[in-house]
Backbone as XML, in Angstrom:
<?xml version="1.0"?>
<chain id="A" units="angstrom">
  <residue number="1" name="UNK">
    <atom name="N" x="100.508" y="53.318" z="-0.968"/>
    <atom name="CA" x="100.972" y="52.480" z="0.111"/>
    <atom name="C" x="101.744" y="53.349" z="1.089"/>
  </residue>
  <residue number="2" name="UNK">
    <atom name="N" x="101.540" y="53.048" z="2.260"/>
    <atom name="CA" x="102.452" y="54.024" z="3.068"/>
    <atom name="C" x="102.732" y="52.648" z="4.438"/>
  </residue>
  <residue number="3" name="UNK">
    <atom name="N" x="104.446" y="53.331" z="5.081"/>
    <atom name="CA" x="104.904" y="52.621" z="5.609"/>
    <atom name="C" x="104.413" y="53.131" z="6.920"/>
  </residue>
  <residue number="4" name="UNK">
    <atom name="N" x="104.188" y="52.376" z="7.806"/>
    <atom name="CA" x="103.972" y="52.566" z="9.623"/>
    <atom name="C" x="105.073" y="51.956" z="10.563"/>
  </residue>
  <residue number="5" name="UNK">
    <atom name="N" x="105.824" y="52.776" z="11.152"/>
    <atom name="CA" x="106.766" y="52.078" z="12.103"/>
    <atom name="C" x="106.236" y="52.208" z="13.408"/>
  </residue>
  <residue number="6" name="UNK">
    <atom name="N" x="106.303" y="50.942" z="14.284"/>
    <atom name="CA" x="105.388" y="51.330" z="15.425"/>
    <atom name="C" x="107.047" y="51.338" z="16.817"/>
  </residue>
  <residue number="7" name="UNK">
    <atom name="N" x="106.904" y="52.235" z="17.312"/>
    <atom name="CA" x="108.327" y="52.168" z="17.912"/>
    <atom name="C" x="108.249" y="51.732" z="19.312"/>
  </residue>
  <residue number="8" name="UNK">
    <atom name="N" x="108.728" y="50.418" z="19.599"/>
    <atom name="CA" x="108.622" y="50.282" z="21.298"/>
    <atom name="C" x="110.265" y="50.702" z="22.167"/>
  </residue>
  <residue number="9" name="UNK">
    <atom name="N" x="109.939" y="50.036" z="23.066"/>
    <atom name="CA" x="111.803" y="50.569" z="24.110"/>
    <atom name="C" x="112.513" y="49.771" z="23.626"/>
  </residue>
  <residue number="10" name="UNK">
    <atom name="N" x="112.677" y="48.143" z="23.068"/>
    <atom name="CA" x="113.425" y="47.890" z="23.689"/>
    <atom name="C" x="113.685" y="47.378" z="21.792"/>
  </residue>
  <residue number="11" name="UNK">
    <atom name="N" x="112.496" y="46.811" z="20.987"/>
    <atom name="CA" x="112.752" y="47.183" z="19.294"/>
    <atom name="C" x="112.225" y="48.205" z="18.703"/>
  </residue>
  <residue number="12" name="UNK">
    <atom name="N" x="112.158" y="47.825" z="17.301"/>
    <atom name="CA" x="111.597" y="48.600" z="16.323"/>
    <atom name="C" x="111.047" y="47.854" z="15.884"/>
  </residue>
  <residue number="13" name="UNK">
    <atom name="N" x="109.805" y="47.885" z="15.381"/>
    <atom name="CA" x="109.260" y="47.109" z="14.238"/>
    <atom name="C" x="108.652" y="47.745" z="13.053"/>
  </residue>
  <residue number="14" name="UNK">
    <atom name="N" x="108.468" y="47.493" z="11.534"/>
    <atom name="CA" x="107.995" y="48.118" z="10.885"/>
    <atom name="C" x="106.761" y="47.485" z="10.023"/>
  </residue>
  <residue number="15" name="UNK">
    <atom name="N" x="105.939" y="48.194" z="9.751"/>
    <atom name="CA" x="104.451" y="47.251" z="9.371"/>
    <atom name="C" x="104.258" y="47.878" z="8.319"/>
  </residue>
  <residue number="16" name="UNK">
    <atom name="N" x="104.224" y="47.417" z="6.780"/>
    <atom name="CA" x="103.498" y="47.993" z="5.655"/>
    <atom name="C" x="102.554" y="47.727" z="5.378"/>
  </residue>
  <residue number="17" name="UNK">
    <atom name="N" x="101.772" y="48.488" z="4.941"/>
    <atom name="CA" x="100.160" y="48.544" z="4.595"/>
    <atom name="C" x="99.827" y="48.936" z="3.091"/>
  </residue>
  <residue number="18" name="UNK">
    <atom name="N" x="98.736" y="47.919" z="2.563"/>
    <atom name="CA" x="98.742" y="48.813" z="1.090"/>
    <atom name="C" x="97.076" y="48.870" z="1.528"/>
  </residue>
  <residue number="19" name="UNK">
    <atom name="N" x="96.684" y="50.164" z="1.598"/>
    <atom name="CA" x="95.322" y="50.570" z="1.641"/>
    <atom name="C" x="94.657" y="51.039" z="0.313"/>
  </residue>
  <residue number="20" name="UNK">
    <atom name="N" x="93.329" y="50.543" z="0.516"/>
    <atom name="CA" x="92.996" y="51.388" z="-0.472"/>
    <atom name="C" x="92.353" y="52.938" z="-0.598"/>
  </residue>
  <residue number="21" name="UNK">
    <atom name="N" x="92.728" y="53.447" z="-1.908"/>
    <atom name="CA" x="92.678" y="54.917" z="-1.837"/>
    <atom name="C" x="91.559" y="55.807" z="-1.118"/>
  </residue>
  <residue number="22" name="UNK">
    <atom name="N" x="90.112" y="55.431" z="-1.199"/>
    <atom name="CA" x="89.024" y="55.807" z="-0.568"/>
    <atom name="C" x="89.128" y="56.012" z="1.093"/>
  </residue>
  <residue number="23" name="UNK">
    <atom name="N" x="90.036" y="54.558" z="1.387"/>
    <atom name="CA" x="90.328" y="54.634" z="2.903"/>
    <atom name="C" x="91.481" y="55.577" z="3.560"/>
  </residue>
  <residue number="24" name="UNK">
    <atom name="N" x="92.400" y="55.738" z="2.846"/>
    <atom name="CA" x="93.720" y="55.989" z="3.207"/>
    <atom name="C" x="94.031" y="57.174" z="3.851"/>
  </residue>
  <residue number="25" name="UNK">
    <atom name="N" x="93.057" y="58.249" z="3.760"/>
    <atom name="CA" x="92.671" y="59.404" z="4.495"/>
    <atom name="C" x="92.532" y="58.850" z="6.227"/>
  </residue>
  <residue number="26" name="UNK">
    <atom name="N" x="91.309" y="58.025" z="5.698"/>
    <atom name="CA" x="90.764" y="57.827" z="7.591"/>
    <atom name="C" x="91.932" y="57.011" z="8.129"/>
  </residue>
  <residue number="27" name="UNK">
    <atom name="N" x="92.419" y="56.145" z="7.736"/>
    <atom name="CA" x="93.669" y="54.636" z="7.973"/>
    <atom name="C" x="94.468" y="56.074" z="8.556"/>
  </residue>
  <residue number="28" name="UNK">
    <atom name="N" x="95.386" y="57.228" z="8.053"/>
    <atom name="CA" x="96.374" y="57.887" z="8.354"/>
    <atom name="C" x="96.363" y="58.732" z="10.019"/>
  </residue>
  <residue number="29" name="UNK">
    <atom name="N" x="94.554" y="59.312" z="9.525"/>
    <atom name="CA" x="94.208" y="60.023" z="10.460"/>
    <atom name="C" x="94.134" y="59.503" z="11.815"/>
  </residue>
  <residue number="30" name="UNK">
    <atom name="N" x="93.523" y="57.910" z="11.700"/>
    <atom name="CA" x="93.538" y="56.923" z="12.660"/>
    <atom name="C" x="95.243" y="57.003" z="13.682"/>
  </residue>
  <residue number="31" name="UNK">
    <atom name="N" x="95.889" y="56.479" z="12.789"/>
    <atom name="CA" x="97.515" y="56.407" z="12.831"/>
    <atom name="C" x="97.797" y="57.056" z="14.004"/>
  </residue>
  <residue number="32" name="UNK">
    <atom name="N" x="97.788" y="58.757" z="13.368"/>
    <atom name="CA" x="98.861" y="59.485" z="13.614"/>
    <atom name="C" x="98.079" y="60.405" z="14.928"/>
  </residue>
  <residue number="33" name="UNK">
    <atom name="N" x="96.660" y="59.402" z="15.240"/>
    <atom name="CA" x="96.403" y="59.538" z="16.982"/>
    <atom name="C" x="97.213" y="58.827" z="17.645"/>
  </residue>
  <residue number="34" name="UNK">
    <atom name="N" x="97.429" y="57.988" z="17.684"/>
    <atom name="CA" x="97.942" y="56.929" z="18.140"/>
    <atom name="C" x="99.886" y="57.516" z="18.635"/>
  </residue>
  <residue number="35" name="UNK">
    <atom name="N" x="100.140" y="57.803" z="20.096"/>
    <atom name="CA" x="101.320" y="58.195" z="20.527"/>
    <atom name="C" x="102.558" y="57.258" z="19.934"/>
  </residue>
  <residue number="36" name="UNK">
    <atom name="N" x="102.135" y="56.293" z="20.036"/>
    <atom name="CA" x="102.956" y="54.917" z="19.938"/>
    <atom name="C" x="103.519" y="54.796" z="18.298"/>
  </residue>
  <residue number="37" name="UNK">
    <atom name="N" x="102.699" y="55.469" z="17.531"/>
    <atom name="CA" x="103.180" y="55.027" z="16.186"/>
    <atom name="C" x="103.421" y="56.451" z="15.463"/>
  </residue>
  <residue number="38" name="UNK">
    <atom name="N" x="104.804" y="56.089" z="14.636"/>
    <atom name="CA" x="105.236" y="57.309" z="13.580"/>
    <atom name="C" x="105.308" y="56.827" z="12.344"/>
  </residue>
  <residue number="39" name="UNK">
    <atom name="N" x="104.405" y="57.597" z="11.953"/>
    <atom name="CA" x="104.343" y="57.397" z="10.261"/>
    <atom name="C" x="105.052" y="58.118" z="9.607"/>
  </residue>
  <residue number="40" name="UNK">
    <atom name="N" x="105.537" y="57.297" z="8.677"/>
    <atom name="CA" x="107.056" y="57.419" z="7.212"/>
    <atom name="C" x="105.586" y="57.773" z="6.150"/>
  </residue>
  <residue number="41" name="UNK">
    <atom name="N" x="105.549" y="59.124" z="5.586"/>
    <atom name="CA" x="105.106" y="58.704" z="4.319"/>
    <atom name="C" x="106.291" y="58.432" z="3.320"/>
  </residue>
  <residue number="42" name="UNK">
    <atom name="N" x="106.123" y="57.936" z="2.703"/>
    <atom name="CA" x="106.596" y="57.464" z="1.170"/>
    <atom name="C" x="105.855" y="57.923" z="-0.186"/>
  </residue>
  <residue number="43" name="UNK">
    <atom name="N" x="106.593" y="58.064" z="-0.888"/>
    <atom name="CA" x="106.481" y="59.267" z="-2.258"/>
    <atom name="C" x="104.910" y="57.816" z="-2.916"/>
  </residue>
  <residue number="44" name="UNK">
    <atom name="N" x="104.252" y="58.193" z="-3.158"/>
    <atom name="CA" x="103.387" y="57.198" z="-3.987"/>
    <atom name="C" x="103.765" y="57.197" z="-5.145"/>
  </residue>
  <residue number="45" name="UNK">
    <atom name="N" x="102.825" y="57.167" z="-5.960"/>
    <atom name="CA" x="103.535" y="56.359" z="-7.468"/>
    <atom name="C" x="103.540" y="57.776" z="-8.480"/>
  </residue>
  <residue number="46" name="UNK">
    <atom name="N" x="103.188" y="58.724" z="-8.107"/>
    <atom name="CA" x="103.439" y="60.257" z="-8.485"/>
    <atom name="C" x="103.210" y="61.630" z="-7.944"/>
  </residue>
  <residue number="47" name="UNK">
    <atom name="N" x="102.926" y="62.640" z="-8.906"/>
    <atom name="CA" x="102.745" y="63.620" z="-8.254"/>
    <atom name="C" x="100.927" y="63.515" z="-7.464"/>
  </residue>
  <residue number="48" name="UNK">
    <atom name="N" x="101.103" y="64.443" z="-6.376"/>
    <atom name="CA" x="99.624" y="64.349" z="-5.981"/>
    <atom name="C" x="98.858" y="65.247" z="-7.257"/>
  </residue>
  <residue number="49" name="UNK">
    <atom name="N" x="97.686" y="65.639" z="-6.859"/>
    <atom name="CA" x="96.616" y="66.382" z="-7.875"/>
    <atom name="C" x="96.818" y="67.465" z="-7.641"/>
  </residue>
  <residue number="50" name="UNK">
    <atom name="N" x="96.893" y="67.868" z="-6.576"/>
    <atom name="CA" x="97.192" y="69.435" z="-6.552"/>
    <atom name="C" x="98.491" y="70.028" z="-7.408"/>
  </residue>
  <residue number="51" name="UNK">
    <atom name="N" x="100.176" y="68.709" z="-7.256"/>
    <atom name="CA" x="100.810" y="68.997" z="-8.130"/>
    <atom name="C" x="100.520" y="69.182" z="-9.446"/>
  </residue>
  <residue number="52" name="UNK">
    <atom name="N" x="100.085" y="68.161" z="-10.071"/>
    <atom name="CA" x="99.697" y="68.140" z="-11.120"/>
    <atom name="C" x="99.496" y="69.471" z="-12.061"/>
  </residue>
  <residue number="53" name="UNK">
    <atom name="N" x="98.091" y="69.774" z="-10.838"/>
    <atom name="CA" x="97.260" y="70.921" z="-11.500"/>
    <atom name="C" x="98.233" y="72.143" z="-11.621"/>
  </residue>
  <residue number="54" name="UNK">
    <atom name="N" x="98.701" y="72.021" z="-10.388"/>
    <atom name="CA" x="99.921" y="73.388" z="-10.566"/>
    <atom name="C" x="100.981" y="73.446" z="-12.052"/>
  </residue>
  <residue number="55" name="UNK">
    <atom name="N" x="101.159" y="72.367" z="-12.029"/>
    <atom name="CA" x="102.191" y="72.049" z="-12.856"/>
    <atom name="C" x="101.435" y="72.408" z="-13.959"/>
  </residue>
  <residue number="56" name="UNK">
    <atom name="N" x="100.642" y="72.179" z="-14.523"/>
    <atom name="CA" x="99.263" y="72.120" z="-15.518"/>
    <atom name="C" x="99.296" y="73.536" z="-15.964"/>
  </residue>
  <residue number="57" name="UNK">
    <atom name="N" x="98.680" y="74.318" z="-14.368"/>
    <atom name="CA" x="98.716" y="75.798" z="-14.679"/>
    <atom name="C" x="99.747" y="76.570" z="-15.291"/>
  </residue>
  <residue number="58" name="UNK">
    <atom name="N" x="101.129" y="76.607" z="-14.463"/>
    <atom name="CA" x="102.554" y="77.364" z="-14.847"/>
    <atom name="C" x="102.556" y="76.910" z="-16.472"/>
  </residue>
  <residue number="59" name="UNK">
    <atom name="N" x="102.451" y="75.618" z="-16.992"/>
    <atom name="CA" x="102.759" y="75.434" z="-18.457"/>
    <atom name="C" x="102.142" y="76.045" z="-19.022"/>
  </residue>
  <residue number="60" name="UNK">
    <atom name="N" x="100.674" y="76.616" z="-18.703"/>
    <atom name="CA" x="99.556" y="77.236" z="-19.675"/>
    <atom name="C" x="100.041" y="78.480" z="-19.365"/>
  </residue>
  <residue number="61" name="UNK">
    <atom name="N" x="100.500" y="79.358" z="-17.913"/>
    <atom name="CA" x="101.209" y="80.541" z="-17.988"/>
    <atom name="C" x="102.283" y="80.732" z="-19.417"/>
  </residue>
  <residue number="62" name="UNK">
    <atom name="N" x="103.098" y="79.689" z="-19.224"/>
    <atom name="CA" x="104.737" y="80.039" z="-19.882"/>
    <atom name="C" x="104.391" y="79.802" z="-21.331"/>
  </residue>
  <residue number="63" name="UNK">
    <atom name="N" x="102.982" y="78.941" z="-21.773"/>
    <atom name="CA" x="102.684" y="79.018" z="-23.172"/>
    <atom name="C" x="102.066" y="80.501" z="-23.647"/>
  </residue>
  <residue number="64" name="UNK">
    <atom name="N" x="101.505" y="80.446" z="-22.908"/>
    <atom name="CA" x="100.922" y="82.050" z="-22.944"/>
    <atom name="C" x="101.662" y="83.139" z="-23.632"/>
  </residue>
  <residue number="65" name="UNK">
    <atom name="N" x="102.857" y="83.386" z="-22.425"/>
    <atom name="CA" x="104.207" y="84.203" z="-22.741"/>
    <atom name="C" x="104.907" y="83.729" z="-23.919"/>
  </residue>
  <residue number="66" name="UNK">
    <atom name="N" x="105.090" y="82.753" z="-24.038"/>
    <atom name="CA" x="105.924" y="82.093" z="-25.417"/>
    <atom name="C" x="105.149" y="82.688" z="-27.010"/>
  </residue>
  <residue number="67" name="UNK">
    <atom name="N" x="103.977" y="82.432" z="-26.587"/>
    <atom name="CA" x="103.076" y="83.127" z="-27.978"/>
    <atom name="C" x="102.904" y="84.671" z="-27.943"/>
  </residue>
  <residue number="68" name="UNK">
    <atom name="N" x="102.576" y="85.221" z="-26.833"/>
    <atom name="CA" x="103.234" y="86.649" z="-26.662"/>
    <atom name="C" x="104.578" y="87.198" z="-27.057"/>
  </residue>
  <residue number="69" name="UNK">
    <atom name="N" x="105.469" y="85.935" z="-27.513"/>
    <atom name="CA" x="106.717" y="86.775" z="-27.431"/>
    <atom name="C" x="107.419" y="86.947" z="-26.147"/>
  </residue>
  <residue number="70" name="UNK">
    <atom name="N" x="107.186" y="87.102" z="-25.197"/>
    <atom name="CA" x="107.769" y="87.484" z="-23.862"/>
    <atom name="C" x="108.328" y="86.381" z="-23.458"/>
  </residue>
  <residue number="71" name="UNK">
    <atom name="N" x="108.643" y="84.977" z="-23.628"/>
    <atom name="CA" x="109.065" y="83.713" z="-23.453"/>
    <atom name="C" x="109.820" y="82.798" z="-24.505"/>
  </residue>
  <residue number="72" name="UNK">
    <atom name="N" x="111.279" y="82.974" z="-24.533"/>
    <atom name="CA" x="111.167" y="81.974" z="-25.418"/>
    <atom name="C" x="111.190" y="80.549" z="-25.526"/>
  </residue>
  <residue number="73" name="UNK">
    <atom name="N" x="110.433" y="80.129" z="-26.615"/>
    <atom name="CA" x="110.604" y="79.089" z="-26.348"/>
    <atom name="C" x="111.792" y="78.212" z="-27.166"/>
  </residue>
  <residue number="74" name="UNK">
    <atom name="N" x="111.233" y="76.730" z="-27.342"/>
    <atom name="CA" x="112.478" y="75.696" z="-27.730"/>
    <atom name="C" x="111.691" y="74.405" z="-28.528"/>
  </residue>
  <residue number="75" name="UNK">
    <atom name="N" x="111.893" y="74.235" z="-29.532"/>
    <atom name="CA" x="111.397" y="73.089" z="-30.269"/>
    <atom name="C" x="111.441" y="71.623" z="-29.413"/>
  </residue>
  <residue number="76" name="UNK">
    <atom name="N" x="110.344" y="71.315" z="-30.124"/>
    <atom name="CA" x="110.035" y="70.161" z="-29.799"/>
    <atom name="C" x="111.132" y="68.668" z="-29.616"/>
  </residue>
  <residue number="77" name="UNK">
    <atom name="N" x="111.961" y="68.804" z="-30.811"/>
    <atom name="CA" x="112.781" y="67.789" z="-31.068"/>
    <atom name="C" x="113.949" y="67.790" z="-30.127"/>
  </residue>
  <residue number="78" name="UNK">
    <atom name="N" x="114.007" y="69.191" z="-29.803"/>
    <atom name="CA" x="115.177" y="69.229" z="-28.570"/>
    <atom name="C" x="114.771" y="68.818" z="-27.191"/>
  </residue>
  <residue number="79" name="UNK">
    <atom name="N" x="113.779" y="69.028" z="-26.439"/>
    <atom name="CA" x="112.994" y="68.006" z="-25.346"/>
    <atom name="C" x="112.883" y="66.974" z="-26.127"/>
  </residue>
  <residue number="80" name="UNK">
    <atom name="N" x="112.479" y="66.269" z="-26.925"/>
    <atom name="CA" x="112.894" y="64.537" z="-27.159"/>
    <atom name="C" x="113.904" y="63.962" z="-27.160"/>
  </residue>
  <residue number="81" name="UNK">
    <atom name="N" x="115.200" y="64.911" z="-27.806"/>
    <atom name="CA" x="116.252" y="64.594" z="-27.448"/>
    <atom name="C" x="116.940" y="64.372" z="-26.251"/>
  </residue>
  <residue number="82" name="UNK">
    <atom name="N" x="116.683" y="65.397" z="-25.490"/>
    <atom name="CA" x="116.943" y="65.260" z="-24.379"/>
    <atom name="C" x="116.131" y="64.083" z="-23.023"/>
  </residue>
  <residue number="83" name="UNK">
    <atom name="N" x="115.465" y="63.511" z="-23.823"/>
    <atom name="CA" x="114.545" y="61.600" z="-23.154"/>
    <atom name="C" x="115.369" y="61.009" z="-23.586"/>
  </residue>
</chain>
């Protein structure tokens, strides 16, 4: 979902939209032609995919090193504890 504020002189008004995902590319691109309107993104409901994957990668780095020795690591029960 992302928020659209469309800004005139004399208010403000603000318009939320919940698009769906397939569209939400073209809906933005549409948008942010448009002089008249500034788009707020807002955090969606997580990381994007690219985070993810990154995030994905560095853990498979630092496991790597941890079994090498070159990293140490930290038991399991202590990250649960710490939830």
């Amino acid at each position: 979902m992302s928020t659209v504020t469309i800004d005139r002189i004399k208010s403000r008004q603000r318009v939320v939209l919940s698009v769906l995902p397939r569209k939400y590319d073209f809906l933005m691109e549409l948008l942010q032609n448009f002089d008249f309107v500034d788009v707020e993104h807002e955090n969606t409901i997580g990381d994007t995919r690219e985070e993810i994957m990154d995030n994905l990668k560095q853990a498979a780095k630092e496991l790597k090193l941890v079994r090498e020795g070159k990293l140490e690591g930290r038991p399991a029960y202590e990250l649960l504890n710490e939830l």
